[in-house]
One Martini backbone bead per residue (centre of mass of N, CA, C, O) as a GRO file, in nm:
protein
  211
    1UNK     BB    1  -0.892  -4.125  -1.601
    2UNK     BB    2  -1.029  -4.229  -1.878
    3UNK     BB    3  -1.045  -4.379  -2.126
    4UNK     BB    4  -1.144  -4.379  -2.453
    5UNK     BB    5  -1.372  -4.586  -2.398
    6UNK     BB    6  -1.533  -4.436  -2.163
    7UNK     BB    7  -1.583  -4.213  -2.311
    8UNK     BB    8  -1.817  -3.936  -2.390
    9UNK     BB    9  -2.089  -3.776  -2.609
   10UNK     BB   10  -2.325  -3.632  -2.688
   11UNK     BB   11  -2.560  -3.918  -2.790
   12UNK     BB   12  -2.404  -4.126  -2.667
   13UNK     BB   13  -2.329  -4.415  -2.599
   14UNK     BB   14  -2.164  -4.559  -2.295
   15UNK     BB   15  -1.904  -4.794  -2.238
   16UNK     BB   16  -2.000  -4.775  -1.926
   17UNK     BB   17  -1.973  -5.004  -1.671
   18UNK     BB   18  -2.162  -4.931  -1.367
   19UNK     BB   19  -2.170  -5.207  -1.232
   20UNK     BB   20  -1.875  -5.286  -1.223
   21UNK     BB   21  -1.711  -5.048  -1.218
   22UNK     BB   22  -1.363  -4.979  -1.017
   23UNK     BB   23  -1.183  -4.764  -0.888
   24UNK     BB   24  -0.877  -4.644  -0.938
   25UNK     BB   25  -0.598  -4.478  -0.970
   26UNK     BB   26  -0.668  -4.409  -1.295
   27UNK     BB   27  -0.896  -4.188  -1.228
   28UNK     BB   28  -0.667  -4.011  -1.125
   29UNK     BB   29  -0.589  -3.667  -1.073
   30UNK     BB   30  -0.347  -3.429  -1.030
   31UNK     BB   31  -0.364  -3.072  -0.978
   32UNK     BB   32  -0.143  -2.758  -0.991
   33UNK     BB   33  -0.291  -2.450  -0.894
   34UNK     BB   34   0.003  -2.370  -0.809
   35UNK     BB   35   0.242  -2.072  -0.876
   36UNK     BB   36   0.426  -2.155  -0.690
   37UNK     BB   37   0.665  -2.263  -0.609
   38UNK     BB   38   0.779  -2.460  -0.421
   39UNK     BB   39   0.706  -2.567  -0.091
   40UNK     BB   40   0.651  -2.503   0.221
   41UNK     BB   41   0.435  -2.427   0.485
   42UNK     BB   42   0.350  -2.145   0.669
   43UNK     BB   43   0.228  -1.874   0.848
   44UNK     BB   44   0.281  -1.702   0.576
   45UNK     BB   45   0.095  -1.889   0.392
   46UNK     BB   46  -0.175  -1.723   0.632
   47UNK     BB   47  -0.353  -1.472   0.695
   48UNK     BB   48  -0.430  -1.283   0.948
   49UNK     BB   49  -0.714  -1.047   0.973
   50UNK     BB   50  -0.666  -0.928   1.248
   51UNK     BB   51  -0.385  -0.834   1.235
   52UNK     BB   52  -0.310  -0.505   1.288
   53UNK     BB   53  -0.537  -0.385   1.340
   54UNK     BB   54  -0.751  -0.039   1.294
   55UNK     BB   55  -0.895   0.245   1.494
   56UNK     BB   56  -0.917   0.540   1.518
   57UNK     BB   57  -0.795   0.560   1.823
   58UNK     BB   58  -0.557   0.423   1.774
   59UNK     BB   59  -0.398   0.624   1.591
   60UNK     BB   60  -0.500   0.894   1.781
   61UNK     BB   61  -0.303   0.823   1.947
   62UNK     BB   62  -0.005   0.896   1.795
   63UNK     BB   63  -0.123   1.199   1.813
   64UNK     BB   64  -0.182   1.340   2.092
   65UNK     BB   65   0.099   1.485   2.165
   66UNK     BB   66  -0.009   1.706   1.930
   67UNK     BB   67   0.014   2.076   1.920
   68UNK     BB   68  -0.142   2.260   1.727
   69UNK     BB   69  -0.065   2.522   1.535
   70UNK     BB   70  -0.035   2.786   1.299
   71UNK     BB   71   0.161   2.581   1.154
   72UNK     BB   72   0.124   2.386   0.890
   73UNK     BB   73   0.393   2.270   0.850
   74UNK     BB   74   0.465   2.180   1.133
   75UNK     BB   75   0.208   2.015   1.163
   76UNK     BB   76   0.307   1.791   0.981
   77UNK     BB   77   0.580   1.700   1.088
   78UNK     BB   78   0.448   1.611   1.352
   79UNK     BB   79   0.283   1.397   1.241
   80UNK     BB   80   0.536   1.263   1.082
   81UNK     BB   81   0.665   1.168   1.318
   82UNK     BB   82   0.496   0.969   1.478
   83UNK     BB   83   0.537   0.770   1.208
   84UNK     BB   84   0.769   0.638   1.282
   85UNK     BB   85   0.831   0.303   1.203
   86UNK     BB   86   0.628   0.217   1.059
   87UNK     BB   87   0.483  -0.106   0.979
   88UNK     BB   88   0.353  -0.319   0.788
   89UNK     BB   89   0.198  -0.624   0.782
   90UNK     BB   90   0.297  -0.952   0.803
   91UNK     BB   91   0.017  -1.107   0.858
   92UNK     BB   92  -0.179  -0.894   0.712
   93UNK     BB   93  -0.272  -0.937   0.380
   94UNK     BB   94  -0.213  -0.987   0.008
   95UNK     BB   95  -0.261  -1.076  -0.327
   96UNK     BB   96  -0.234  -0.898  -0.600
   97UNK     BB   97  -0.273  -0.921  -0.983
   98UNK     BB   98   0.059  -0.970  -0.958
   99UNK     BB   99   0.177  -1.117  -0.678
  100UNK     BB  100   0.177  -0.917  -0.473
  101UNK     BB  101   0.250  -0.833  -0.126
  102UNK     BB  102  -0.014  -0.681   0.107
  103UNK     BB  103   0.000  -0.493   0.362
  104UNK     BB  104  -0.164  -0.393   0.622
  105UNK     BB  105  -0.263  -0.030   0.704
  106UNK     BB  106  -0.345   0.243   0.860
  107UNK     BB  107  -0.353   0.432   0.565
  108UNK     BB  108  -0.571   0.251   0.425
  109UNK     BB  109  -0.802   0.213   0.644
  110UNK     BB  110  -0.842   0.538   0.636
  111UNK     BB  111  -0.925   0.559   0.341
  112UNK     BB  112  -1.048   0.218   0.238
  113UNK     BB  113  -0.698   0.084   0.149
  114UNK     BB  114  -0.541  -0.175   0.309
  115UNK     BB  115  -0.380  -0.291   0.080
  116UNK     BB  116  -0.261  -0.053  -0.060
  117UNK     BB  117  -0.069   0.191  -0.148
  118UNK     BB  118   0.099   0.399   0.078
  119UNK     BB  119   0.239   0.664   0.030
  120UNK     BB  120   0.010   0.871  -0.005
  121UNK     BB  121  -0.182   0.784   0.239
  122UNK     BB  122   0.020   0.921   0.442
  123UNK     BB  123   0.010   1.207   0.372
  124UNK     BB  124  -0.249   1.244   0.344
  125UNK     BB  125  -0.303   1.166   0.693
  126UNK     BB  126  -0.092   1.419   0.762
  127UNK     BB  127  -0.306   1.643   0.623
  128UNK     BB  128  -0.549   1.600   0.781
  129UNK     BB  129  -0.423   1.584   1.110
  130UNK     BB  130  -0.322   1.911   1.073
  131UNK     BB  131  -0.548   2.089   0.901
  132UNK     BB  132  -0.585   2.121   0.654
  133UNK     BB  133  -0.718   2.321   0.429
  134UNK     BB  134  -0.930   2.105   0.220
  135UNK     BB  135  -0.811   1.824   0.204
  136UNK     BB  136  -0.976   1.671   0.032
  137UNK     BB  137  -0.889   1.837  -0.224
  138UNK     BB  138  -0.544   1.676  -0.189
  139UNK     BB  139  -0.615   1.389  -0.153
  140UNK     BB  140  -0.440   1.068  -0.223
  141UNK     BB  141  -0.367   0.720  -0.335
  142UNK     BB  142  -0.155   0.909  -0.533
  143UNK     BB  143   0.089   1.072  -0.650
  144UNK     BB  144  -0.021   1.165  -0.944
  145UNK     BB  145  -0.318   1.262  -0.815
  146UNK     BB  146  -0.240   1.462  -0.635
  147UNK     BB  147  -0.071   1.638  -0.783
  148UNK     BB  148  -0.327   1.741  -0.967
  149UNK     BB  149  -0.437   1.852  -0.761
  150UNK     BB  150  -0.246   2.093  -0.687
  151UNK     BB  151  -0.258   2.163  -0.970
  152UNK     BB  152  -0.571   2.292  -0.954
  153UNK     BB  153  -0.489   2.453  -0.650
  154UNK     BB  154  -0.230   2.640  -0.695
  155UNK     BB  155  -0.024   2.434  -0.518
  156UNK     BB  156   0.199   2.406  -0.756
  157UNK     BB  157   0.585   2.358  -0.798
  158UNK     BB  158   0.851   2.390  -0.921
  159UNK     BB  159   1.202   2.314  -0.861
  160UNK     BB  160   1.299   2.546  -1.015
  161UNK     BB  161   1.103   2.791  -0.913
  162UNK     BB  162   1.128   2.661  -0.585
  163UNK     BB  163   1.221   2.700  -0.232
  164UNK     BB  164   1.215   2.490  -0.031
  165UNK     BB  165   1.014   2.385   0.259
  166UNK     BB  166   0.917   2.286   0.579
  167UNK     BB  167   0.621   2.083   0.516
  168UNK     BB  168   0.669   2.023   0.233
  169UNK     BB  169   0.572   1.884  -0.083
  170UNK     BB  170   0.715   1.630  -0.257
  171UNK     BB  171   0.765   1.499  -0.628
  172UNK     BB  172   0.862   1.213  -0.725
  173UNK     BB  173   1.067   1.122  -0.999
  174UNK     BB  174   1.222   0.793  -1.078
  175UNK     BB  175   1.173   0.754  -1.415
  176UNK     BB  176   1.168   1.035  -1.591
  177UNK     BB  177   0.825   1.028  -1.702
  178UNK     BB  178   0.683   1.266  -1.582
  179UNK     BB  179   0.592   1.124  -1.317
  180UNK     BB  180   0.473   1.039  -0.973
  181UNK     BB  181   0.554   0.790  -0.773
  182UNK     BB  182   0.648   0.984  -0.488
  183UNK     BB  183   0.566   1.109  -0.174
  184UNK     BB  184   0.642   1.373   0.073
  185UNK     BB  185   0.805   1.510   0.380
  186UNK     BB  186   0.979   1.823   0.440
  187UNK     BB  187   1.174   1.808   0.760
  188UNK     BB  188   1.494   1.917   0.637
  189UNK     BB  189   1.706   2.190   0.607
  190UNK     BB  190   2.028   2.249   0.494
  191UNK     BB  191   2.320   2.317   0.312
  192UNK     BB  192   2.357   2.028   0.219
  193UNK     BB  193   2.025   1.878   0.294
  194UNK     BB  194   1.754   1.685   0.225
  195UNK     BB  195   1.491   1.579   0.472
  196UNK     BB  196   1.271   1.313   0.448
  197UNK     BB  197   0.909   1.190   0.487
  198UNK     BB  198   0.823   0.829   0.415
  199UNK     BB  199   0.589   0.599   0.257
  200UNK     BB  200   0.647   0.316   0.155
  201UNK     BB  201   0.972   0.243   0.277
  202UNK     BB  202   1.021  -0.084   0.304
  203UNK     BB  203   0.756  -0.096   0.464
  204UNK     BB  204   0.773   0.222   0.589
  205UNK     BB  205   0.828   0.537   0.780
  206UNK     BB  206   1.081   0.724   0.681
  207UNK     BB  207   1.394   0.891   0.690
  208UNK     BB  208   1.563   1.076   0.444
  209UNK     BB  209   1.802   1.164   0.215
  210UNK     BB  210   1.843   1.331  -0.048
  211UNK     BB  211   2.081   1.329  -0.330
   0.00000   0.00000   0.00000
């Protein structure tokens, strides 16, 4: 804006003449405060936070027609079939503290984070949802704060130690750090295959064969 001779600091006496000066363009300037590449603006840089809202009944649709048994491992994978296909909104975002893109999910509103990840959240979902007994004590927003919790209820075994069964969860270590960063719902077992069904894979709930 003002060039040397117009600034002053406190104490100073100012040398712009108020009474004559008139602003021109060298007054002015832009600052770009966006951080994003250049772009041309659409609809997707506007989220609209009402899109693909969900509230308890909306979602409580979507598992109606599952009759719960005896069986809650059975029961578990009946739940989470129901929401395959389920995919975040692309609509309704935000983005987190490191500009990551966080689409709204029915499994984030249900927990209370309606754009956090949501891996652990859809598991923990289809637990609530199966009636698993003290489910509350069980479920987490992250797949390794589940893990200790499964370990401090004595639910949880090494995949050394122990033969994988049907509606059982696995807890994936994907970069060897011996910590989980993701959890599954184990959907079918055959002799060449295990088939789980996981949330907030490609930003949706798939069925996938574990390699």
């Amino acid at each position: 804006g003002f060039d040397e001779a117009s600034t002053t600091s406190l104490g100073e006496e100012s040398t712009v003449d108020t009474e004559t000066h008139t602003h021109s363009d060298e007054c002015y300037s832009i600052e770009l405060i966006c951080t994003k590449a250049e772009h041309v603006h659409t609809s997707e840089c506007f989220p609209d936070k009402t899109a693909d809202v969900e509230t308890v009944g909306d979602w409580l649709k979507t598992i109606e027609n599952v009759t719960l048994s005896d069986s809650v491992p059975g029961n578990i994978v009946e739940i989470a079939k129901t929401q395959l296909g389920y995919t975040e909104s692309q609509l309704n975002y935000q983005y987190d503290e490191s500009g990551n893109k966080k689409g709204y999910t029915r499994y984030g509103e249900w927990y209370g984070n309606p754009y956090g990840e949501w891996n652990a959240m859809f598991v923990s979902f289809c637990l609530k949802y199966s009636d698993v007994n003290d489910s509350d004590k069980l479920v987490s927003a992250g797949a390794e704060a589940m893990r200790q919790l499964w370990i401090t209820n004595e639910l949880y075994s090494d995949s050394k130690e122990h033969n994988a069964k049907v509606g059982e969860l696995v807890f994936v270590d994907e970069n060897n750090d011996s910590l989980s960063e993701s959890v599954a719902i184990i959907s079918e077992i055959t002799d060449d295959e295990i088939k789980i069904i996981i949330g907030d894979y490609n930003n949706a709930v798939e069925e996938i064969t574990l390699d």
